[in-house]
Structure formats: structure tokens, C-alpha cells
Amino acid sequence: MEPSKIQTALDYWRERLTQSYGENHILNITLYGSQNYKIDTEFSDIDVKAIYVPSLRDAVLEPNWVSIEHHNDQNEHCELKDIREMCKMYKKQNINFLETLFTDYRWDNPIYEDIHNRLRENAENIAHYNSWYGIKSVCGQALNTIKQIQSNSGWENKKMAKVIHLYLYLIKYLDGKDYKTCIEVGEDEKFLHYNARPLLLTLKAGKLPSLPTSDQHFFLNKQDGAAAMLKTYFTNMSQTAQFDNDDKNIWNLLRNISYDTIMRYEEWTGI
């Protein structure tokens, strides 16, 4: 996908969100999804996440934190979350939120420049806040998707692509690779003996890979094929994951970032 197309989408969401909420309420807007994984096509959706900065009054008095999903005319998503909720998602080690710390496609509100710098400088440690949570989170996503694959009557190409990507991610995560490498599918990366990137692109396009009959059967057979193999892998990894302790330095960092971001909003608005 052309970077200019992604930038156009970011510009659209920036204008829409800042007009709806006020520019000082938006910390940043970041891309998430297949473009970050290097398995996008020209037809891929462009979905983003955005961070909302509440006023001090709302932070103290409002019991419900902002968490809203917006859509455009192409049904692409913008998930807007309160800074405190986003930090909570980081601590849960959810890949769909952590990846936004590493994306090349983003709009950062310049009045929060030092906040952005602190998040970038600590991104790798935030992404490894608790490895037990990280393993449990990705295994949970994968097993839930496999359950959907096996319970539906048709063959779920895109869901299978998602599970294979999570498998490739977890292999690298456990091997201690940097997080950006973990989420991206490399040129020479393999899923079993298959070249992973063209395989995933074919599946995401809703097609069957051009493989020998026996290999196609492996992908199509929900009970004994690829889905079953991946289910066994993720089940074992979830059950055998070693308990880890929270990184207290990152816990304090995210708490302070939430506080400092809200106070910066107050400084700039004079409320």
C-alpha cells in the first residue's frame, strides 16, 4: 500500500477527531493492523487507534473513561481511548495496542512532545512489561480465533492468516527479538516449510495457496490440519508459560505519563 494513502487516512482522522473533541484532547493517532506487519495489500483497511486526554475535572469526577469506536464511509475503524485506558491495555500486553508504539505511521500532537518521547524511549520495555501477560494475551487471541474457524461451516482464510501471524509473532517474542521484528513478517520468514509472507497475503485475499493437494488438505482440514496443530501449540504455550512479575519501573512510568498528560492539557487550556 502506498504510504500516501495511509497518510491521507491519518489526516482524515486528525481533522475529524480534533473537530469533534478539540485538538488538545487528542494525544496521538496511530496505525494498527496489517500495514504494521508488512502483510498489507492495496485493498487492506486502514485502521487507527487514538488516545484521548481528559480534563482534570473529568478525570476526577467522571466514572466512565472515553472508549469509543468511530467508522468512516469505508467502514474503517478509529478506536479512541482515554490515556488511562490505553496505559491499562499496554500493561495487559495486548499486541493490537502495543504495536502502536512501534508503527511508522502516526500523528503526534506537538503540545505533548515530551510525552511522545518518553513513550518512544521506553517502548521496548513497555512491550515487555510482563512476559506472562504477553504470552497469555496472544495465546488467548489465537485460541479464540481458532475456535471461530472450527465452529464455522466455511473455511476462514483471513482468520487463519491472523492465527499464523500470531504464531510467527510468538516464536520471535519467545526468542527475545525486538518488538518491531516480532510483529513484522520478514522476507525470508517461514511457517513450517512455507514462505510466510506470500502465504499470508494469499490467505488474506480470500484464496487458497497454490500448493500440492496434500498441503491444501492440511490447511482445509479444520480438525486435523493447520488449525488443530496451531490450537495444540497455543494451548501448550498458554499452559506452560512461566509466571512473571510486573516491571515496577514501567508501572510507575505509565502512571506518571497519564498524570503528566492530563496536567499538560490543563496548562494549555487554562481550565
mmCIF file of C-alpha atoms in Angstrom:
data_model
loop_
_atom_site.group_PDB
_atom_site.id
_atom_site.type_symbol
_atom_site.label_atom_id
_atom_site.label_comp_id
_atom_site.label_asym_id
_atom_site.label_seq_id
_atom_site.Cartn_x
_atom_site.Cartn_y
_atom_site.Cartn_z
ATOM 1 C CA MET A 1 0.000 0.000 0.000
ATOM 2 C CA GLU A 2 1.252 3.469 -0.867
ATOM 3 C CA PRO A 3 2.335 5.439 2.252
ATOM 4 C CA SER A 4 0.472 8.464 0.902
ATOM 5 C CA LYS A 5 -2.805 6.552 1.216
ATOM 6 C CA ILE A 6 -2.101 5.865 4.884
ATOM 7 C CA GLN A 7 -1.148 9.489 5.453
ATOM 8 C CA THR A 8 -4.420 10.612 3.863
ATOM 9 C CA ALA A 9 -6.305 8.398 6.327
ATOM 10 C CA LEU A 10 -4.352 9.808 9.282
ATOM 11 C CA ASP A 11 -5.108 13.349 8.078
ATOM 12 C CA TYR A 12 -8.809 12.486 7.828
ATOM 13 C CA TRP A 13 -8.966 11.130 11.380
ATOM 14 C CA ARG A 14 -6.924 14.024 12.724
ATOM 15 C CA GLU A 15 -9.361 16.537 11.257
ATOM 16 C CA ARG A 16 -12.427 14.593 12.347
ATOM 17 C CA LEU A 17 -11.285 13.935 15.919
ATOM 18 C CA THR A 18 -9.859 17.378 16.582
ATOM 19 C CA GLN A 19 -13.042 18.996 15.290
ATOM 20 C CA SER A 20 -15.213 16.683 17.392
ATOM 21 C CA TYR A 21 -13.247 16.769 20.639
ATOM 22 C CA GLY A 22 -10.808 19.690 20.398
ATOM 23 C CA GLU A 23 -7.175 19.303 19.345
ATOM 24 C CA ASN A 24 -5.781 19.420 22.876
ATOM 25 C CA HIS A 25 -7.878 16.381 23.804
ATOM 26 C CA ILE A 26 -6.090 14.174 21.243
ATOM 27 C CA LEU A 27 -2.637 12.906 22.238
ATOM 28 C CA ASN A 28 -1.931 10.955 19.062
ATOM 29 C CA ILE A 29 -3.379 8.867 16.235
ATOM 30 C CA THR A 30 -1.535 5.694 15.255
ATOM 31 C CA LEU A 31 -1.932 2.989 12.638
ATOM 32 C CA TYR A 32 -2.591 -0.598 13.623
ATOM 33 C CA GLY A 33 -3.058 -3.749 11.573
ATOM 34 C CA SER A 34 -1.578 -5.419 8.505
ATOM 35 C CA GLN A 35 0.495 -2.419 7.345
ATOM 36 C CA ASN A 36 2.496 -2.654 10.574
ATOM 37 C CA TYR A 37 3.044 -6.378 9.933
ATOM 38 C CA LYS A 38 4.236 -5.907 6.325
ATOM 39 C CA ILE A 39 1.421 -8.129 5.020
ATOM 40 C CA ASP A 40 -0.891 -5.450 3.628
ATOM 41 C CA THR A 41 -2.266 -5.140 0.120
ATOM 42 C CA GLU A 42 -3.667 -2.194 -1.794
ATOM 43 C CA PHE A 43 -7.118 -3.292 -0.594
ATOM 44 C CA SER A 44 -6.264 -3.524 3.123
ATOM 45 C CA ASP A 45 -8.315 -1.456 5.552
ATOM 46 C CA ILE A 46 -6.558 1.449 7.219
ATOM 47 C CA ASP A 47 -7.493 1.280 10.897
ATOM 48 C CA VAL A 48 -6.166 3.525 13.640
ATOM 49 C CA LYS A 49 -6.152 3.976 17.372
ATOM 50 C CA ALA A 50 -6.228 7.371 19.047
ATOM 51 C CA ILE A 51 -5.577 8.472 22.618
ATOM 52 C CA TYR A 52 -7.980 10.859 24.351
ATOM 53 C CA VAL A 53 -6.743 13.239 27.051
ATOM 54 C CA PRO A 54 -9.437 14.092 29.620
ATOM 55 C CA SER A 55 -9.549 17.319 31.594
ATOM 56 C CA LEU A 56 -8.561 17.111 35.241
ATOM 57 C CA ARG A 57 -12.198 17.651 36.205
ATOM 58 C CA ASP A 58 -13.365 14.730 34.043
ATOM 59 C CA ALA A 59 -10.507 12.553 35.279
ATOM 60 C CA VAL A 60 -11.636 13.115 38.864
ATOM 61 C CA LEU A 61 -15.423 13.238 38.535
ATOM 62 C CA GLU A 62 -16.395 11.145 35.506
ATOM 63 C CA PRO A 63 -16.586 7.417 36.353
ATOM 64 C CA ASN A 64 -16.553 6.284 32.713
ATOM 65 C CA TRP A 65 -13.384 6.672 30.681
ATOM 66 C CA VAL A 66 -13.723 7.543 26.991
ATOM 67 C CA SER A 67 -13.691 4.395 24.849
ATOM 68 C CA ILE A 68 -15.411 4.897 21.500
ATOM 69 C CA GLU A 69 -15.107 3.281 18.082
ATOM 70 C CA HIS A 70 -15.641 5.585 15.116
ATOM 71 C CA HIS A 71 -16.115 4.496 11.488
ATOM 72 C CA ASN A 72 -15.650 6.205 8.128
ATOM 73 C CA ASP A 73 -17.600 5.618 4.900
ATOM 74 C CA GLN A 74 -15.384 2.610 4.056
ATOM 75 C CA ASN A 75 -16.181 1.104 7.482
ATOM 76 C CA GLU A 76 -12.591 1.551 8.577
ATOM 77 C CA HIS A 77 -12.131 1.947 12.316
ATOM 78 C CA CYS A 78 -10.755 4.548 14.667
ATOM 79 C CA GLU A 79 -10.666 3.315 18.258
ATOM 80 C CA LEU A 80 -10.474 6.268 20.645
ATOM 81 C CA LYS A 81 -9.427 5.505 24.217
ATOM 82 C CA ASP A 82 -8.678 7.527 27.334
ATOM 83 C CA ILE A 83 -4.944 7.774 28.093
ATOM 84 C CA ARG A 84 -5.524 5.813 31.321
ATOM 85 C CA GLU A 85 -7.337 3.039 29.447
ATOM 86 C CA MET A 86 -4.588 2.900 26.819
ATOM 87 C CA CYS A 87 -1.927 2.530 29.511
ATOM 88 C CA LYS A 88 -4.049 -0.250 31.007
ATOM 89 C CA MET A 89 -4.031 -2.019 27.627
ATOM 90 C CA TYR A 90 -0.254 -1.644 27.419
ATOM 91 C CA LYS A 91 0.057 -3.365 30.798
ATOM 92 C CA LYS A 92 -2.229 -6.171 29.623
ATOM 93 C CA GLN A 93 0.353 -6.650 26.827
ATOM 94 C CA ASN A 94 -2.244 -6.722 24.053
ATOM 95 C CA ILE A 95 -0.410 -6.844 20.705
ATOM 96 C CA ASN A 96 -3.044 -4.660 18.991
ATOM 97 C CA PHE A 97 -2.228 -1.811 21.367
ATOM 98 C CA LEU A 98 1.499 -2.376 21.854
ATOM 99 C CA GLU A 99 2.096 -2.273 18.103
ATOM 100 C CA THR A 100 1.009 1.384 18.047
ATOM 101 C CA LEU A 101 4.176 2.248 19.987
ATOM 102 C CA PHE A 102 6.268 0.984 17.053
ATOM 103 C CA THR A 103 4.327 1.991 13.946
ATOM 104 C CA ASP A 104 5.942 4.232 11.347
ATOM 105 C CA TYR A 105 2.574 5.845 10.622
ATOM 106 C CA ARG A 106 1.270 8.279 13.219
ATOM 107 C CA TRP A 107 0.234 11.808 14.100
ATOM 108 C CA ASP A 108 1.622 13.083 17.396
ATOM 109 C CA ASN A 109 0.104 16.226 18.859
ATOM 110 C CA PRO A 110 3.118 18.586 19.237
ATOM 111 C CA ILE A 111 1.965 20.067 22.561
ATOM 112 C CA TYR A 112 2.677 16.656 24.123
ATOM 113 C CA GLU A 113 6.106 16.235 22.511
ATOM 114 C CA ASP A 114 7.886 15.190 25.701
ATOM 115 C CA ILE A 115 5.165 12.593 26.395
ATOM 116 C CA HIS A 116 5.668 11.068 22.937
ATOM 117 C CA ASN A 117 9.424 10.991 23.519
ATOM 118 C CA ARG A 118 9.028 9.143 26.822
ATOM 119 C CA LEU A 119 6.735 6.564 25.217
ATOM 120 C CA ARG A 120 9.120 6.032 22.299
ATOM 121 C CA GLU A 121 12.204 5.786 24.521
ATOM 122 C CA ASN A 122 10.527 3.195 26.720
ATOM 123 C CA ALA A 123 8.516 1.346 24.050
ATOM 124 C CA GLU A 124 10.586 -1.846 24.176
ATOM 125 C CA ASN A 125 10.320 -2.078 27.962
ATOM 126 C CA ILE A 126 6.589 -1.305 27.864
ATOM 127 C CA ALA A 127 6.146 -4.137 25.344
ATOM 128 C CA HIS A 128 7.915 -6.468 27.812
ATOM 129 C CA TYR A 129 6.224 -5.172 30.961
ATOM 130 C CA ASN A 130 5.215 -8.724 31.903
ATOM 131 C CA SER A 131 6.078 -11.628 29.588
ATOM 132 C CA TRP A 132 3.468 -13.900 31.214
ATOM 133 C CA TYR A 133 0.725 -11.436 30.296
ATOM 134 C CA GLY A 134 2.224 -11.161 26.815
ATOM 135 C CA ILE A 135 2.143 -14.907 26.187
ATOM 136 C CA LYS A 136 -1.315 -15.333 27.723
ATOM 137 C CA SER A 137 -2.710 -12.438 25.670
ATOM 138 C CA VAL A 138 -1.509 -13.688 22.285
ATOM 139 C CA CYS A 139 -2.498 -17.297 23.074
ATOM 140 C CA GLY A 140 -5.959 -16.130 24.106
ATOM 141 C CA GLN A 141 -6.414 -14.216 20.844
ATOM 142 C CA ALA A 142 -5.207 -17.147 18.780
ATOM 143 C CA LEU A 143 -7.326 -19.777 20.548
ATOM 144 C CA ASN A 144 -10.436 -17.624 20.305
ATOM 145 C CA THR A 145 -9.869 -17.182 16.553
ATOM 146 C CA ILE A 146 -9.242 -20.916 16.067
ATOM 147 C CA LYS A 147 -12.493 -21.632 17.896
ATOM 148 C CA GLN A 148 -14.306 -19.395 15.397
ATOM 149 C CA ILE A 149 -12.575 -21.169 12.479
ATOM 150 C CA GLN A 150 -13.529 -24.628 13.700
ATOM 151 C CA SER A 151 -17.123 -23.736 14.552
ATOM 152 C CA ASN A 152 -17.972 -22.074 11.225
ATOM 153 C CA SER A 153 -19.066 -24.066 8.186
ATOM 154 C CA GLY A 154 -16.864 -22.321 5.617
ATOM 155 C CA TRP A 155 -13.097 -22.022 5.525
ATOM 156 C CA GLU A 156 -11.940 -18.796 7.199
ATOM 157 C CA ASN A 157 -8.935 -17.616 5.153
ATOM 158 C CA LYS A 158 -8.416 -14.279 6.892
ATOM 159 C CA LYS A 159 -8.833 -15.761 10.345
ATOM 160 C CA MET A 160 -6.276 -18.441 9.524
ATOM 161 C CA ALA A 161 -3.874 -15.715 8.355
ATOM 162 C CA LYS A 162 -4.351 -13.953 11.698
ATOM 163 C CA VAL A 163 -3.555 -17.110 13.672
ATOM 164 C CA ILE A 164 -0.454 -17.867 11.603
ATOM 165 C CA HIS A 165 0.761 -14.286 12.136
ATOM 166 C CA LEU A 166 0.270 -14.675 15.904
ATOM 167 C CA TYR A 167 2.238 -17.934 15.737
ATOM 168 C CA LEU A 168 5.134 -16.254 13.931
ATOM 169 C CA TYR A 169 4.975 -13.360 16.403
ATOM 170 C CA LEU A 170 5.106 -15.605 19.465
ATOM 171 C CA ILE A 171 8.057 -17.634 18.135
ATOM 172 C CA LYS A 172 10.096 -14.422 17.799
ATOM 173 C CA TYR A 173 8.826 -12.950 21.073
ATOM 174 C CA LEU A 174 9.975 -16.049 22.978
ATOM 175 C CA ASP A 175 13.308 -15.877 21.145
ATOM 176 C CA GLY A 176 13.911 -12.389 22.553
ATOM 177 C CA LYS A 177 13.655 -10.461 19.286
ATOM 178 C CA ASP A 178 12.939 -6.741 19.408
ATOM 179 C CA TYR A 179 9.228 -5.992 19.315
ATOM 180 C CA LYS A 180 9.098 -4.434 15.850
ATOM 181 C CA THR A 181 10.754 -7.562 14.455
ATOM 182 C CA CYS A 182 8.206 -9.670 16.341
ATOM 183 C CA ILE A 183 5.184 -8.027 14.751
ATOM 184 C CA GLU A 184 6.595 -7.793 11.217
ATOM 185 C CA VAL A 185 6.676 -10.760 8.820
ATOM 186 C CA GLY A 186 10.151 -10.866 7.333
ATOM 187 C CA GLU A 187 11.024 -11.501 3.689
ATOM 188 C CA ASP A 188 12.556 -14.918 4.396
ATOM 189 C CA GLU A 189 10.316 -15.960 7.276
ATOM 190 C CA LYS A 190 8.762 -19.414 7.177
ATOM 191 C CA PHE A 191 5.600 -21.007 8.509
ATOM 192 C CA LEU A 192 6.636 -24.639 8.674
ATOM 193 C CA HIS A 193 8.209 -25.081 5.201
ATOM 194 C CA TYR A 194 6.065 -22.416 3.530
ATOM 195 C CA ASN A 195 7.269 -18.906 2.692
ATOM 196 C CA ALA A 196 5.207 -16.972 5.225
ATOM 197 C CA ARG A 197 4.617 -13.597 3.611
ATOM 198 C CA PRO A 198 3.166 -14.772 0.249
ATOM 199 C CA LEU A 199 1.196 -17.449 2.114
ATOM 200 C CA LEU A 200 -0.399 -14.854 4.394
ATOM 201 C CA LEU A 201 -1.077 -12.447 1.534
ATOM 202 C CA THR A 202 -2.836 -15.237 -0.386
ATOM 203 C CA LEU A 203 -4.949 -16.171 2.627
ATOM 204 C CA LYS A 204 -5.832 -12.539 3.364
ATOM 205 C CA ALA A 205 -7.000 -12.186 -0.245
ATOM 206 C CA GLY A 206 -9.515 -14.970 0.445
ATOM 207 C CA LYS A 207 -7.765 -17.511 -1.746
ATOM 208 C CA LEU A 208 -6.252 -20.945 -1.246
ATOM 209 C CA PRO A 209 -2.471 -21.139 -1.582
ATOM 210 C CA SER A 210 -1.124 -22.706 -4.779
ATOM 211 C CA LEU A 211 0.129 -25.832 -3.037
ATOM 212 C CA PRO A 212 0.120 -29.586 -3.687
ATOM 213 C CA THR A 213 -3.172 -31.330 -2.904
ATOM 214 C CA SER A 214 -1.863 -32.845 0.336
ATOM 215 C CA ASP A 215 -0.745 -29.413 1.575
ATOM 216 C CA GLN A 216 -4.070 -27.819 0.662
ATOM 217 C CA HIS A 217 -5.777 -30.560 2.660
ATOM 218 C CA PHE A 218 -3.580 -29.602 5.619
ATOM 219 C CA PHE A 219 -4.951 -26.049 5.508
ATOM 220 C CA LEU A 220 -8.549 -27.018 4.764
ATOM 221 C CA ASN A 221 -8.946 -29.761 7.379
ATOM 222 C CA LYS A 222 -10.132 -27.900 10.468
ATOM 223 C CA GLN A 223 -9.978 -30.834 12.858
ATOM 224 C CA ASP A 224 -6.665 -32.461 11.924
ATOM 225 C CA GLY A 225 -4.838 -29.856 9.850
ATOM 226 C CA ALA A 226 -3.243 -26.460 10.421
ATOM 227 C CA ALA A 227 -5.963 -25.192 12.768
ATOM 228 C CA ALA A 228 -5.630 -28.236 15.015
ATOM 229 C CA MET A 229 -1.832 -28.025 15.008
ATOM 230 C CA LEU A 230 -1.918 -24.352 15.960
ATOM 231 C CA LYS A 231 -4.557 -24.983 18.623
ATOM 232 C CA THR A 232 -2.275 -27.560 20.246
ATOM 233 C CA TYR A 233 0.688 -25.166 20.091
ATOM 234 C CA PHE A 234 -1.116 -22.195 21.630
ATOM 235 C CA THR A 235 -2.802 -24.351 24.275
ATOM 236 C CA ASN A 236 0.560 -25.765 25.346
ATOM 237 C CA MET A 237 2.227 -22.349 25.368
ATOM 238 C CA SER A 238 -0.574 -20.865 27.465
ATOM 239 C CA GLN A 239 -0.453 -23.709 29.978
ATOM 240 C CA THR A 240 3.335 -23.811 30.317
ATOM 241 C CA ALA A 241 4.067 -20.056 30.322
ATOM 242 C CA GLN A 242 6.283 -19.082 33.239
ATOM 243 C CA PHE A 243 4.805 -16.571 35.670
ATOM 244 C CA ASP A 244 6.475 -13.163 35.504
ATOM 245 C CA ASN A 245 6.409 -10.101 37.755
ATOM 246 C CA ASP A 246 5.280 -6.665 36.596
ATOM 247 C CA ASP A 247 8.066 -4.230 35.754
ATOM 248 C CA LYS A 248 7.541 -1.708 38.548
ATOM 249 C CA ASN A 249 9.540 0.960 36.727
ATOM 250 C CA ILE A 250 7.192 0.727 33.748
ATOM 251 C CA TRP A 251 4.154 0.620 36.059
ATOM 252 C CA ASN A 252 5.293 3.937 37.562
ATOM 253 C CA LEU A 253 6.208 5.353 34.154
ATOM 254 C CA LEU A 254 2.737 4.721 32.721
ATOM 255 C CA ARG A 255 1.041 6.096 35.815
ATOM 256 C CA ASN A 256 3.164 9.247 35.608
ATOM 257 C CA ILE A 257 2.569 9.594 31.862
ATOM 258 C CA SER A 258 -1.195 9.505 32.460
ATOM 259 C CA TYR A 259 -0.918 12.176 35.140
ATOM 260 C CA ASP A 260 1.536 14.387 33.230
ATOM 261 C CA THR A 261 -0.566 14.211 30.049
ATOM 262 C CA ILE A 262 -3.702 15.359 31.873
ATOM 263 C CA MET A 263 -1.800 18.174 33.591
ATOM 264 C CA ARG A 264 -0.334 19.281 30.249
ATOM 265 C CA TYR A 265 -3.868 19.549 28.908
ATOM 266 C CA GLU A 266 -4.721 21.812 31.860
ATOM 267 C CA GLU A 267 -1.702 24.014 31.218
ATOM 268 C CA TRP A 268 -2.592 24.522 27.555
ATOM 269 C CA THR A 269 -6.305 25.105 28.063
ATOM 270 C CA GLY A 270 -6.030 27.220 31.193
ATOM 271 C CA ILE A 271 -9.033 25.466 32.751
#
